[in-house]
Coordinates of C-alpha atoms in Angstrom, one line a residue:
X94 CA 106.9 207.4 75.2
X95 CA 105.5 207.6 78.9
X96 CA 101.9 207.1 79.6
X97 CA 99.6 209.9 81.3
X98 CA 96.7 208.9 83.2
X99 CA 94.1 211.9 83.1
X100 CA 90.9 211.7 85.6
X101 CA 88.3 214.2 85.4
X102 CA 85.6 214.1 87.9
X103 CA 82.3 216.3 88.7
X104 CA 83.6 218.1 92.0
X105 CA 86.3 218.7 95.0
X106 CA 85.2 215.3 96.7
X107 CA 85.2 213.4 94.2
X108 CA 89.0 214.8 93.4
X109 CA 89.6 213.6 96.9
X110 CA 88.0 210.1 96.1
X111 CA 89.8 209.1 93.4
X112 CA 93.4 210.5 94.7
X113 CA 92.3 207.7 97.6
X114 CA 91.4 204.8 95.2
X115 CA 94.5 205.3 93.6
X116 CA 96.8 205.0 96.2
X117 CA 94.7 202.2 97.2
X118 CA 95.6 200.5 93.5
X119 CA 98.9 201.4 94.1
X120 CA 99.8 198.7 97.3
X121 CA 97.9 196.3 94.8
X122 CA 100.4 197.1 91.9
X123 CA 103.1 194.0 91.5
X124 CA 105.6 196.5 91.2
X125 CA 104.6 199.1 93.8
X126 CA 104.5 201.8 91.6
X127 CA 103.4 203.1 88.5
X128 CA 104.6 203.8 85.3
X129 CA 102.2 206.6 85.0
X130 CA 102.1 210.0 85.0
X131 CA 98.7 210.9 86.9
X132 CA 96.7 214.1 86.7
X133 CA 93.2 214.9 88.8
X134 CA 90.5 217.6 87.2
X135 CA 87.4 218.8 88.5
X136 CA 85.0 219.9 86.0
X137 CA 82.7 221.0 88.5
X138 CA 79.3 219.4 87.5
X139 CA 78.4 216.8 84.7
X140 CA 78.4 219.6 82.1
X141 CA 81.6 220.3 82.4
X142 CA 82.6 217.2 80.3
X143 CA 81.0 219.1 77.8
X144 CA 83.3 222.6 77.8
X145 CA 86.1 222.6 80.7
X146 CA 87.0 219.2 80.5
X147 CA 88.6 219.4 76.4
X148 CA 89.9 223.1 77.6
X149 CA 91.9 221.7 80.7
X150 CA 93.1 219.0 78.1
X151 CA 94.3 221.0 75.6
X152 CA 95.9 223.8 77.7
X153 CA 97.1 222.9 81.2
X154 CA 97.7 218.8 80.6
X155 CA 99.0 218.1 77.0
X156 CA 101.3 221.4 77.3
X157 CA 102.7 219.8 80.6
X158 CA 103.4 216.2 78.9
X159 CA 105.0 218.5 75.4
X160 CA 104.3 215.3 72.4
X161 CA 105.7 212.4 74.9
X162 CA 103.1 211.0 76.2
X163 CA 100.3 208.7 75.5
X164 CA 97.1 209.9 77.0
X165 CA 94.4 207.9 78.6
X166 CA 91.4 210.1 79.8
X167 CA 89.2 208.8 82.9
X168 CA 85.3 210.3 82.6
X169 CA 84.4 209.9 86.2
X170 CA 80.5 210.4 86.5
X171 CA 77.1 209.9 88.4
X172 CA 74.3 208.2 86.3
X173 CA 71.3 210.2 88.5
X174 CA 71.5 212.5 86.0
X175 CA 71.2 210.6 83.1
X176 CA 68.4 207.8 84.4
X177 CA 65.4 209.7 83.4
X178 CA 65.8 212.1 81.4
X179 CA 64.9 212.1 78.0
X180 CA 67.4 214.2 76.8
X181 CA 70.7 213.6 78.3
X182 CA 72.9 216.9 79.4
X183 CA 75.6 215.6 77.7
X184 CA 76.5 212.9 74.7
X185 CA 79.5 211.1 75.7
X186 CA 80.5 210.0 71.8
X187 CA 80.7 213.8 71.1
X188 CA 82.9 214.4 74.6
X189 CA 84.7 211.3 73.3
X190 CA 85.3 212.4 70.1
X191 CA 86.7 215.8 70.4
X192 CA 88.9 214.3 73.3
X193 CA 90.6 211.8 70.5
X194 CA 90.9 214.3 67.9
X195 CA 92.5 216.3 70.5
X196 CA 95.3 213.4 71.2
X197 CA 94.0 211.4 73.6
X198 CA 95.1 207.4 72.9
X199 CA 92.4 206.1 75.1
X200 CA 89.3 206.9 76.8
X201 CA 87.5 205.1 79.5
X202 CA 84.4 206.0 81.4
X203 CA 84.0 205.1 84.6
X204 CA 79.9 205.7 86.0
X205 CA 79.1 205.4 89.4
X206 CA 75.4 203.9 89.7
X207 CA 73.3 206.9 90.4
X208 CA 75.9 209.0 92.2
X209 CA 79.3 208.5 94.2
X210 CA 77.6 209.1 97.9
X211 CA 75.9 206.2 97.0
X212 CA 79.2 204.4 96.6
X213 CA 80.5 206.0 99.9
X214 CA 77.6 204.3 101.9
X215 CA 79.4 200.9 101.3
X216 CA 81.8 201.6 104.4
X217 CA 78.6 203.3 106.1
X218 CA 80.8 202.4 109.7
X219 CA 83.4 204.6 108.5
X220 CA 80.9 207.8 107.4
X221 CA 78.9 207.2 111.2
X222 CA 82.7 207.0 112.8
X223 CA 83.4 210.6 111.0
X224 CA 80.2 211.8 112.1
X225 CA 80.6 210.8 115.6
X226 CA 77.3 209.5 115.3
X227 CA 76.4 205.9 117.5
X228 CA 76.9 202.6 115.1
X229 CA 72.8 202.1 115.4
X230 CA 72.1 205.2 113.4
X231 CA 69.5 204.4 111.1
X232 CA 70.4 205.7 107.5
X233 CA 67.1 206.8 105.5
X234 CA 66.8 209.0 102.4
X235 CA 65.7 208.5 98.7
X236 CA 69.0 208.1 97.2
X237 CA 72.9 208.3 98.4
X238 CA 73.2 211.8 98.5
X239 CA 70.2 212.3 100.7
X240 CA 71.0 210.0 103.2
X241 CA 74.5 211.4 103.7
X242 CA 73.2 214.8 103.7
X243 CA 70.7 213.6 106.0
X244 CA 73.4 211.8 108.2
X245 CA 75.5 215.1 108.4
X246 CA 72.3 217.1 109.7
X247 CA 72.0 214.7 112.7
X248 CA 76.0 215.5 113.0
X249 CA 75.3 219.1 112.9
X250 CA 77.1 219.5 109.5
X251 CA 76.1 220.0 106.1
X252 CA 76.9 217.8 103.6
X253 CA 77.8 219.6 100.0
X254 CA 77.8 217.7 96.9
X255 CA 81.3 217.9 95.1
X256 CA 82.6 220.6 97.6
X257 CA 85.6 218.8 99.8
X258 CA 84.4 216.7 102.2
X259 CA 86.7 217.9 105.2
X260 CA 87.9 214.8 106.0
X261 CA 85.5 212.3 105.3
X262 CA 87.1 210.6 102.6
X263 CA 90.4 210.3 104.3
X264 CA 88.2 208.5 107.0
X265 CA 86.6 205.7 104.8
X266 CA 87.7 202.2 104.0
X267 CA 88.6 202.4 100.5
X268 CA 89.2 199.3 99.5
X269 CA 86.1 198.2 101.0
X270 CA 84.5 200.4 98.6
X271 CA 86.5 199.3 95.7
X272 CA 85.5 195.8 96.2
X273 CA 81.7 196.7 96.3
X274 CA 82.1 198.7 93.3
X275 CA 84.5 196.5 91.2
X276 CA 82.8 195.8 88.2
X277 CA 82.2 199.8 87.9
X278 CA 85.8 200.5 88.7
X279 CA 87.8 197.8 87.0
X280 CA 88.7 199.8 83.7
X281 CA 90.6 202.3 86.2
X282 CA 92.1 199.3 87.9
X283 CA 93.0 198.1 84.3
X284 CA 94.7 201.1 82.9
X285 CA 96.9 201.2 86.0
X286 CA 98.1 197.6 85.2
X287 CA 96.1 195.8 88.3
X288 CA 93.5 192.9 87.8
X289 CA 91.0 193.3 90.7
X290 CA 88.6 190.0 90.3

């Protein structure tokens, strides 16, 4: 039976993100490669696990694999949404649930602490060198993705959350990233057959 690796992740740069720390967990791999089948989906927006996420499943993945594979399903997320509010947009043991009844083996969930633009401002040299803007830039905002946005206005660009980032995540030091976010990305590390720490 081969093994399936299925990531689904809130937008387009996030798609892009992923793809990156993934090759990235590829040089680390012993072997070089993996043994894993590997499929990205965008389920544009954290309510999307709720709905497209089990849809794309069912119909475009599993189909693909026919009964041969043993699924592991990757929840990519942003916290922000969840920190304050009362009543969550989403229950993850339901999303979890249906997922298994569905066939998946395995599900992990990987959250990135408040949002991933907050995880892109650990290789803040790399964002200012895509930006063209001078290495003293100062960086201000209330959270990640207000200081990027902010950072692309003095660029002259706009910053979209989820939308691709034309080019910006090709541009930034992975692995430096990885490394500040380890303990949040490890399970992904760990289904690939990497240890990071």
């Amino acid at each position: 039976m081969s093994r399936c690796l299925v990531l689904f992740v809130e937008g387009d740069t996030e798609v892009e993100f992923y793809k990156q720390v993934v090759a990235n967990v590829r040089k680390l791999h012993p072997a070089g490669r993996f043994d894993t089948n590997i499929e990205y989906r965008n389920v544009r927006g954290v309510g999307g696990f709720k709905s497209i996420a089990l849809r794309k499943f069912v119909k475009e993945i599993k189909p693909k694999y026919n009964a041969d594979c043993e699924f592991t399903i990757v929840l990519c997320s942003d916290t922000d949404v969840f920190d304050f509010a009362s009543r969550p947009p989403i229950k993850w043991n339901d999303v979890k649930k249906e997922l298994i009844d569905n066939g998946a083996s395995k599900i992990i969930h990987i959250q990135a602490k408040r949002s991933i633009e907050d995880w892109f401002l650990y290789d803040i040299e790399g964002i200012l060198k895509f930006l063209r803007l001078g290495k003293n830039t100062s960086v201000s905002g209330k959270n990640g993705y207000d200081k990027l946005q902010r950072l692309y206005k003095q660029a002259n660009k706009v910053y979209y959350k989820g939308i691709q980032s034309n080019g910006m995540i090709g541009r930034l030091n992975i692995e430096k990233i990885a490394d500040s976010v380890k303990d949040q990305l490890n399970p992904l590390y760990q289904a690939l057959g990497v240890n990071k720490n």
